[in-house]
JSON list of C-alpha atoms in Angstrom, two decimals:
[
{"chain": "K", "resi": 1, "resn": "UNK", "atom": "CA", "xyz": [-33.71, -50.45, 57.99]},
{"chain": "K", "resi": 2, "resn": "UNK", "atom": "CA", "xyz": [-29.95, -49.59, 59.75]},
{"chain": "K", "resi": 3, "resn": "UNK", "atom": "CA", "xyz": [-26.96, -50.99, 58.71]},
{"chain": "K", "resi": 4, "resn": "UNK", "atom": "CA", "xyz": [-24.67, -52.09, 61.83]},
{"chain": "K", "resi": 5, "resn": "UNK", "atom": "CA", "xyz": [-20.89, -52.47, 60.44]},
{"chain": "K", "resi": 6, "resn": "UNK", "atom": "CA", "xyz": [-18.70, -55.16, 63.46]},
{"chain": "K", "resi": 7, "resn": "UNK", "atom": "CA", "xyz": [-15.80, -57.18, 62.87]},
{"chain": "K", "resi": 8, "resn": "UNK", "atom": "CA", "xyz": [-15.29, -60.68, 64.58]},
{"chain": "K", "resi": 9, "resn": "UNK", "atom": "CA", "xyz": [-11.60, -61.27, 66.95]},
{"chain": "K", "resi": 10, "resn": "UNK", "atom": "CA", "xyz": [-10.04, -64.41, 67.68]},
{"chain": "K", "resi": 11, "resn": "UNK", "atom": "CA", "xyz": [-11.31, -64.99, 70.94]},
{"chain": "K", "resi": 12, "resn": "UNK", "atom": "CA", "xyz": [-14.51, -64.50, 69.75]},
{"chain": "K", "resi": 13, "resn": "UNK", "atom": "CA", "xyz": [-15.43, -60.95, 71.04]},
{"chain": "K", "resi": 14, "resn": "UNK", "atom": "CA", "xyz": [-17.03, -58.38, 69.09]},
{"chain": "K", "resi": 15, "resn": "UNK", "atom": "CA", "xyz": [-16.34, -54.80, 67.85]},
{"chain": "K", "resi": 16, "resn": "UNK", "atom": "CA", "xyz": [-19.63, -52.62, 66.36]},
{"chain": "K", "resi": 17, "resn": "UNK", "atom": "CA", "xyz": [-20.87, -49.74, 65.22]},
{"chain": "K", "resi": 18, "resn": "UNK", "atom": "CA", "xyz": [-22.83, -47.10, 66.18]},
{"chain": "K", "resi": 19, "resn": "UNK", "atom": "CA", "xyz": [-24.67, -43.78, 65.58]},
{"chain": "K", "resi": 20, "resn": "UNK", "atom": "CA", "xyz": [-27.54, -40.89, 64.92]},
{"chain": "K", "resi": 21, "resn": "UNK", "atom": "CA", "xyz": [-25.59, -37.70, 63.51]},
{"chain": "K", "resi": 22, "resn": "UNK", "atom": "CA", "xyz": [-25.85, -37.80, 60.07]},
{"chain": "K", "resi": 23, "resn": "UNK", "atom": "CA", "xyz": [-22.97, -36.96, 58.49]},
{"chain": "K", "resi": 24, "resn": "UNK", "atom": "CA", "xyz": [-22.63, -36.91, 54.66]},
{"chain": "K", "resi": 25, "resn": "UNK", "atom": "CA", "xyz": [-25.05, -39.69, 54.98]},
{"chain": "K", "resi": 26, "resn": "UNK", "atom": "CA", "xyz": [-22.69, -41.63, 57.48]},
{"chain": "K", "resi": 27, "resn": "UNK", "atom": "CA", "xyz": [-23.67, -41.35, 60.12]},
{"chain": "K", "resi": 28, "resn": "UNK", "atom": "CA", "xyz": [-21.30, -40.27, 63.80]},
{"chain": "K", "resi": 29, "resn": "UNK", "atom": "CA", "xyz": [-20.51, -43.37, 66.07]},
{"chain": "K", "resi": 30, "resn": "UNK", "atom": "CA", "xyz": [-18.41, -44.90, 68.82]},
{"chain": "K", "resi": 31, "resn": "UNK", "atom": "CA", "xyz": [-17.38, -48.29, 69.13]},
{"chain": "K", "resi": 32, "resn": "UNK", "atom": "CA", "xyz": [-17.94, -50.87, 71.30]},
{"chain": "K", "resi": 33, "resn": "UNK", "atom": "CA", "xyz": [-16.50, -54.02, 72.73]},
{"chain": "K", "resi": 34, "resn": "UNK", "atom": "CA", "xyz": [-19.97, -57.85, 73.07]},
{"chain": "K", "resi": 35, "resn": "UNK", "atom": "CA", "xyz": [-18.18, -60.46, 74.62]},
{"chain": "K", "resi": 36, "resn": "UNK", "atom": "CA", "xyz": [-19.41, -63.80, 74.18]},
{"chain": "K", "resi": 37, "resn": "UNK", "atom": "CA", "xyz": [-21.87, -63.32, 76.19]},
{"chain": "K", "resi": 38, "resn": "UNK", "atom": "CA", "xyz": [-24.17, -60.26, 75.24]},
{"chain": "K", "resi": 39, "resn": "UNK", "atom": "CA", "xyz": [-22.01, -57.78, 77.95]},
{"chain": "K", "resi": 40, "resn": "UNK", "atom": "CA", "xyz": [-21.56, -55.01, 75.84]},
{"chain": "K", "resi": 41, "resn": "UNK", "atom": "CA", "xyz": [-19.14, -51.97, 77.15]},
{"chain": "K", "resi": 42, "resn": "UNK", "atom": "CA", "xyz": [-18.43, -49.35, 75.32]},
{"chain": "K", "resi": 43, "resn": "UNK", "atom": "CA", "xyz": [-15.16, -47.95, 74.30]},
{"chain": "K", "resi": 44, "resn": "UNK", "atom": "CA", "xyz": [-14.49, -44.05, 74.79]},
{"chain": "K", "resi": 45, "resn": "UNK", "atom": "CA", "xyz": [-13.42, -42.32, 71.70]},
{"chain": "K", "resi": 46, "resn": "UNK", "atom": "CA", "xyz": [-15.38, -39.09, 70.84]},
{"chain": "K", "resi": 47, "resn": "UNK", "atom": "CA", "xyz": [-18.11, -39.94, 67.27]},
{"chain": "K", "resi": 48, "resn": "UNK", "atom": "CA", "xyz": [-17.18, -39.82, 64.13]},
{"chain": "K", "resi": 49, "resn": "UNK", "atom": "CA", "xyz": [-18.54, -40.30, 60.59]},
{"chain": "K", "resi": 50, "resn": "UNK", "atom": "CA", "xyz": [-16.55, -44.18, 60.08]},
{"chain": "K", "resi": 51, "resn": "UNK", "atom": "CA", "xyz": [-18.01, -47.21, 58.99]},
{"chain": "K", "resi": 52, "resn": "UNK", "atom": "CA", "xyz": [-15.75, -49.91, 57.90]},
{"chain": "K", "resi": 53, "resn": "UNK", "atom": "CA", "xyz": [-14.42, -51.33, 60.86]},
{"chain": "K", "resi": 54, "resn": "UNK", "atom": "CA", "xyz": [-11.50, -54.52, 61.15]},
{"chain": "K", "resi": 55, "resn": "UNK", "atom": "CA", "xyz": [-10.20, -55.05, 64.15]},
{"chain": "K", "resi": 56, "resn": "UNK", "atom": "CA", "xyz": [-6.45, -56.16, 64.02]},
{"chain": "K", "resi": 57, "resn": "UNK", "atom": "CA", "xyz": [-5.25, -59.43, 64.60]},
{"chain": "K", "resi": 58, "resn": "UNK", "atom": "CA", "xyz": [-3.48, -59.31, 68.32]},
{"chain": "K", "resi": 59, "resn": "UNK", "atom": "CA", "xyz": [-7.42, -57.15, 68.83]},
{"chain": "K", "resi": 60, "resn": "UNK", "atom": "CA", "xyz": [-4.91, -54.04, 70.27]},
{"chain": "K", "resi": 61, "resn": "UNK", "atom": "CA", "xyz": [-5.86, -51.58, 67.28]},
{"chain": "K", "resi": 62, "resn": "UNK", "atom": "CA", "xyz": [-8.42, -50.86, 64.69]},
{"chain": "K", "resi": 63, "resn": "UNK", "atom": "CA", "xyz": [-8.98, -49.85, 61.14]},
{"chain": "K", "resi": 64, "resn": "UNK", "atom": "CA", "xyz": [-12.43, -47.06, 60.75]},
{"chain": "K", "resi": 65, "resn": "UNK", "atom": "CA", "xyz": [-13.17, -46.00, 56.88]},
{"chain": "K", "resi": 66, "resn": "UNK", "atom": "CA", "xyz": [-13.39, -41.82, 57.93]},
{"chain": "K", "resi": 67, "resn": "UNK", "atom": "CA", "xyz": [-15.68, -39.73, 56.33]},
{"chain": "K", "resi": 68, "resn": "UNK", "atom": "CA", "xyz": [-15.00, -36.48, 55.37]},
{"chain": "K", "resi": 69, "resn": "UNK", "atom": "CA", "xyz": [-15.30, -33.25, 53.82]},
{"chain": "K", "resi": 70, "resn": "UNK", "atom": "CA", "xyz": [-12.85, -34.14, 51.16]},
{"chain": "K", "resi": 71, "resn": "UNK", "atom": "CA", "xyz": [-13.64, -38.06, 50.91]},
{"chain": "K", "resi": 72, "resn": "UNK", "atom": "CA", "xyz": [-12.68, -41.36, 52.84]},
{"chain": "K", "resi": 73, "resn": "UNK", "atom": "CA", "xyz": [-9.30, -42.87, 54.67]},
{"chain": "K", "resi": 74, "resn": "UNK", "atom": "CA", "xyz": [-8.38, -45.14, 57.28]},
{"chain": "K", "resi": 75, "resn": "UNK", "atom": "CA", "xyz": [-7.59, -44.64, 59.88]},
{"chain": "K", "resi": 76, "resn": "UNK", "atom": "CA", "xyz": [-6.10, -46.65, 63.16]},
{"chain": "K", "resi": 77, "resn": "UNK", "atom": "CA", "xyz": [-7.45, -46.78, 66.45]},
{"chain": "K", "resi": 78, "resn": "UNK", "atom": "CA", "xyz": [-5.23, -47.90, 69.45]},
{"chain": "K", "resi": 79, "resn": "UNK", "atom": "CA", "xyz": [-7.37, -49.39, 71.79]},
{"chain": "K", "resi": 80, "resn": "UNK", "atom": "CA", "xyz": [-5.37, -49.60, 74.60]},
{"chain": "K", "resi": 81, "resn": "UNK", "atom": "CA", "xyz": [-3.57, -45.58, 73.86]},
{"chain": "K", "resi": 82, "resn": "UNK", "atom": "CA", "xyz": [-7.60, -44.02, 72.22]},
{"chain": "K", "resi": 83, "resn": "UNK", "atom": "CA", "xyz": [-5.15, -42.63, 69.60]},
{"chain": "K", "resi": 84, "resn": "UNK", "atom": "CA", "xyz": [-6.45, -42.01, 65.88]},
{"chain": "K", "resi": 85, "resn": "UNK", "atom": "CA", "xyz": [-3.89, -41.87, 63.57]},
{"chain": "K", "resi": 86, "resn": "UNK", "atom": "CA", "xyz": [-4.47, -40.93, 59.54]},
{"chain": "K", "resi": 87, "resn": "UNK", "atom": "CA", "xyz": [-2.54, -44.27, 57.07]},
{"chain": "K", "resi": 88, "resn": "UNK", "atom": "CA", "xyz": [-3.95, -43.14, 54.05]},
{"chain": "K", "resi": 89, "resn": "UNK", "atom": "CA", "xyz": [-3.86, -39.26, 52.64]},
{"chain": "K", "resi": 90, "resn": "UNK", "atom": "CA", "xyz": [-6.00, -40.25, 48.79]},
{"chain": "K", "resi": 91, "resn": "UNK", "atom": "CA", "xyz": [-9.01, -39.58, 50.12]},
{"chain": "K", "resi": 92, "resn": "UNK", "atom": "CA", "xyz": [-10.41, -42.04, 48.04]},
{"chain": "K", "resi": 93, "resn": "UNK", "atom": "CA", "xyz": [-9.53, -45.15, 50.52]},
{"chain": "K", "resi": 94, "resn": "UNK", "atom": "CA", "xyz": [-12.10, -47.76, 51.94]},
{"chain": "K", "resi": 95, "resn": "UNK", "atom": "CA", "xyz": [-11.97, -51.63, 52.95]},
{"chain": "K", "resi": 96, "resn": "UNK", "atom": "CA", "xyz": [-9.11, -51.73, 55.59]},
{"chain": "K", "resi": 97, "resn": "UNK", "atom": "CA", "xyz": [-7.92, -55.30, 56.17]},
{"chain": "K", "resi": 98, "resn": "UNK", "atom": "CA", "xyz": [-5.17, -56.21, 58.65]},
{"chain": "K", "resi": 99, "resn": "UNK", "atom": "CA", "xyz": [-2.38, -58.56, 57.07]},
{"chain": "K", "resi": 100, "resn": "UNK", "atom": "CA", "xyz": [-2.94, -62.01, 59.21]},
{"chain": "K", "resi": 101, "resn": "UNK", "atom": "CA", "xyz": [0.87, -60.20, 61.15]},
{"chain": "K", "resi": 102, "resn": "UNK", "atom": "CA", "xyz": [-1.00, -57.24, 62.10]},
{"chain": "K", "resi": 103, "resn": "UNK", "atom": "CA", "xyz": [2.18, -55.38, 60.54]},
{"chain": "K", "resi": 104, "resn": "UNK", "atom": "CA", "xyz": [0.56, -53.50, 56.93]},
{"chain": "K", "resi": 105, "resn": "UNK", "atom": "CA", "xyz": [-2.93, -52.60, 56.50]},
{"chain": "K", "resi": 106, "resn": "UNK", "atom": "CA", "xyz": [-5.19, -53.15, 52.32]},
{"chain": "K", "resi": 107, "resn": "UNK", "atom": "CA", "xyz": [-7.88, -50.65, 51.78]},
{"chain": "K", "resi": 108, "resn": "UNK", "atom": "CA", "xyz": [-9.31, -50.04, 48.02]},
{"chain": "K", "resi": 109, "resn": "UNK", "atom": "CA", "xyz": [-9.23, -47.04, 45.98]},
{"chain": "K", "resi": 110, "resn": "UNK", "atom": "CA", "xyz": [-10.03, -46.69, 42.58]},
{"chain": "K", "resi": 111, "resn": "UNK", "atom": "CA", "xyz": [-6.99, -48.09, 40.44]},
{"chain": "K", "resi": 112, "resn": "UNK", "atom": "CA", "xyz": [-6.92, -50.76, 42.35]},
{"chain": "K", "resi": 113, "resn": "UNK", "atom": "CA", "xyz": [-6.25, -52.53, 45.70]},
{"chain": "K", "resi": 114, "resn": "UNK", "atom": "CA", "xyz": [-3.28, -50.60, 46.96]},
{"chain": "K", "resi": 115, "resn": "UNK", "atom": "CA", "xyz": [-1.33, -51.73, 50.84]},
{"chain": "K", "resi": 116, "resn": "UNK", "atom": "CA", "xyz": [0.36, -49.34, 53.24]},
{"chain": "K", "resi": 117, "resn": "UNK", "atom": "CA", "xyz": [2.46, -50.26, 57.18]},
{"chain": "K", "resi": 118, "resn": "UNK", "atom": "CA", "xyz": [-0.72, -50.23, 59.52]},
{"chain": "K", "resi": 119, "resn": "UNK", "atom": "CA", "xyz": [1.78, -46.77, 61.26]},
{"chain": "K", "resi": 120, "resn": "UNK", "atom": "CA", "xyz": [1.17, -45.60, 57.17]},
{"chain": "K", "resi": 121, "resn": "UNK", "atom": "CA", "xyz": [4.57, -44.50, 56.87]},
{"chain": "K", "resi": 122, "resn": "UNK", "atom": "CA", "xyz": [6.57, -45.58, 54.50]},
{"chain": "K", "resi": 123, "resn": "UNK", "atom": "CA", "xyz": [6.17, -46.63, 50.66]},
{"chain": "K", "resi": 124, "resn": "UNK", "atom": "CA", "xyz": [2.40, -47.65, 49.25]},
{"chain": "K", "resi": 125, "resn": "UNK", "atom": "CA", "xyz": [2.48, -51.15, 47.54]},
{"chain": "K", "resi": 126, "resn": "UNK", "atom": "CA", "xyz": [-0.28, -51.23, 44.25]},
{"chain": "K", "resi": 127, "resn": "UNK", "atom": "CA", "xyz": [-1.15, -54.95, 44.56]},
{"chain": "K", "resi": 128, "resn": "UNK", "atom": "CA", "xyz": [-3.87, -54.21, 41.97]},
{"chain": "K", "resi": 129, "resn": "UNK", "atom": "CA", "xyz": [-4.49, -52.70, 39.14]},
{"chain": "K", "resi": 130, "resn": "UNK", "atom": "CA", "xyz": [-8.03, -51.18, 36.78]},
{"chain": "K", "resi": 131, "resn": "UNK", "atom": "CA", "xyz": [-9.18, -47.80, 35.35]},
{"chain": "K", "resi": 132, "resn": "UNK", "atom": "CA", "xyz": [-12.11, -46.85, 37.28]},
{"chain": "K", "resi": 133, "resn": "UNK", "atom": "CA", "xyz": [-15.14, -46.33, 36.03]},
{"chain": "K", "resi": 134, "resn": "UNK", "atom": "CA", "xyz": [-18.62, -44.18, 36.83]},
{"chain": "K", "resi": 135, "resn": "UNK", "atom": "CA", "xyz": [-19.61, -47.94, 37.77]},
{"chain": "K", "resi": 136, "resn": "UNK", "atom": "CA", "xyz": [-17.72, -46.93, 41.08]},
{"chain": "K", "resi": 137, "resn": "UNK", "atom": "CA", "xyz": [-14.14, -48.88, 42.72]},
{"chain": "K", "resi": 138, "resn": "UNK", "atom": "CA", "xyz": [-13.69, -52.57, 41.39]},
{"chain": "K", "resi": 139, "resn": "UNK", "atom": "CA", "xyz": [-11.52, -54.80, 42.66]},
{"chain": "K", "resi": 140, "resn": "UNK", "atom": "CA", "xyz": [-11.88, -54.27, 46.51]},
{"chain": "K", "resi": 141, "resn": "UNK", "atom": "CA", "xyz": [-9.90, -57.15, 48.63]},
{"chain": "K", "resi": 142, "resn": "UNK", "atom": "CA", "xyz": [-12.14, -58.95, 51.10]},
{"chain": "K", "resi": 143, "resn": "UNK", "atom": "CA", "xyz": [-9.89, -61.21, 52.33]},
{"chain": "K", "resi": 144, "resn": "UNK", "atom": "CA", "xyz": [-6.52, -62.39, 52.66]},
{"chain": "K", "resi": 145, "resn": "UNK", "atom": "CA", "xyz": [-5.45, -66.01, 53.39]},
{"chain": "K", "resi": 146, "resn": "UNK", "atom": "CA", "xyz": [-3.58, -66.45, 57.14]},
{"chain": "K", "resi": 147, "resn": "UNK", "atom": "CA", "xyz": [-0.20, -67.17, 55.43]},
{"chain": "K", "resi": 148, "resn": "UNK", "atom": "CA", "xyz": [-0.97, -63.18, 53.85]},
{"chain": "K", "resi": 149, "resn": "UNK", "atom": "CA", "xyz": [-0.08, -64.60, 50.01]},
{"chain": "K", "resi": 150, "resn": "UNK", "atom": "CA", "xyz": [-3.54, -64.08, 47.87]},
{"chain": "K", "resi": 151, "resn": "UNK", "atom": "CA", "xyz": [-5.98, -61.78, 48.88]},
{"chain": "K", "resi": 152, "resn": "UNK", "atom": "CA", "xyz": [-9.23, -61.88, 47.31]}
]
């Protein structure tokens, strides 16, 4: 079974990752654009072990979970400049979501969802608090309302 991670822009373009070399159980992957007619355009980038791509509201950046030797963190890939920037320094961050205005990224940690400026600069806001257990993470954010007031 092959899992594919993808995100869809408001205008209907699809961006997805694909890969083949395993790294800590995750393939080294790259991103590709796929338009509504099915035309695929690879994005020039170094293959990395990442998952959970999330396209920014303005389609200019992709939030990714990069898998490293110490764990997982959220990174942002700027499509126009082909630059990759680390957003979190927790080694436990995953499940990124963009705020509707693209200014913040919400993500999950073992102690609950957090929010950080999309540049990675500034204070981290703890959105809810949970006690981690051996069963895994809880309160993983899956959606943000269009006005940004609620997270589910």
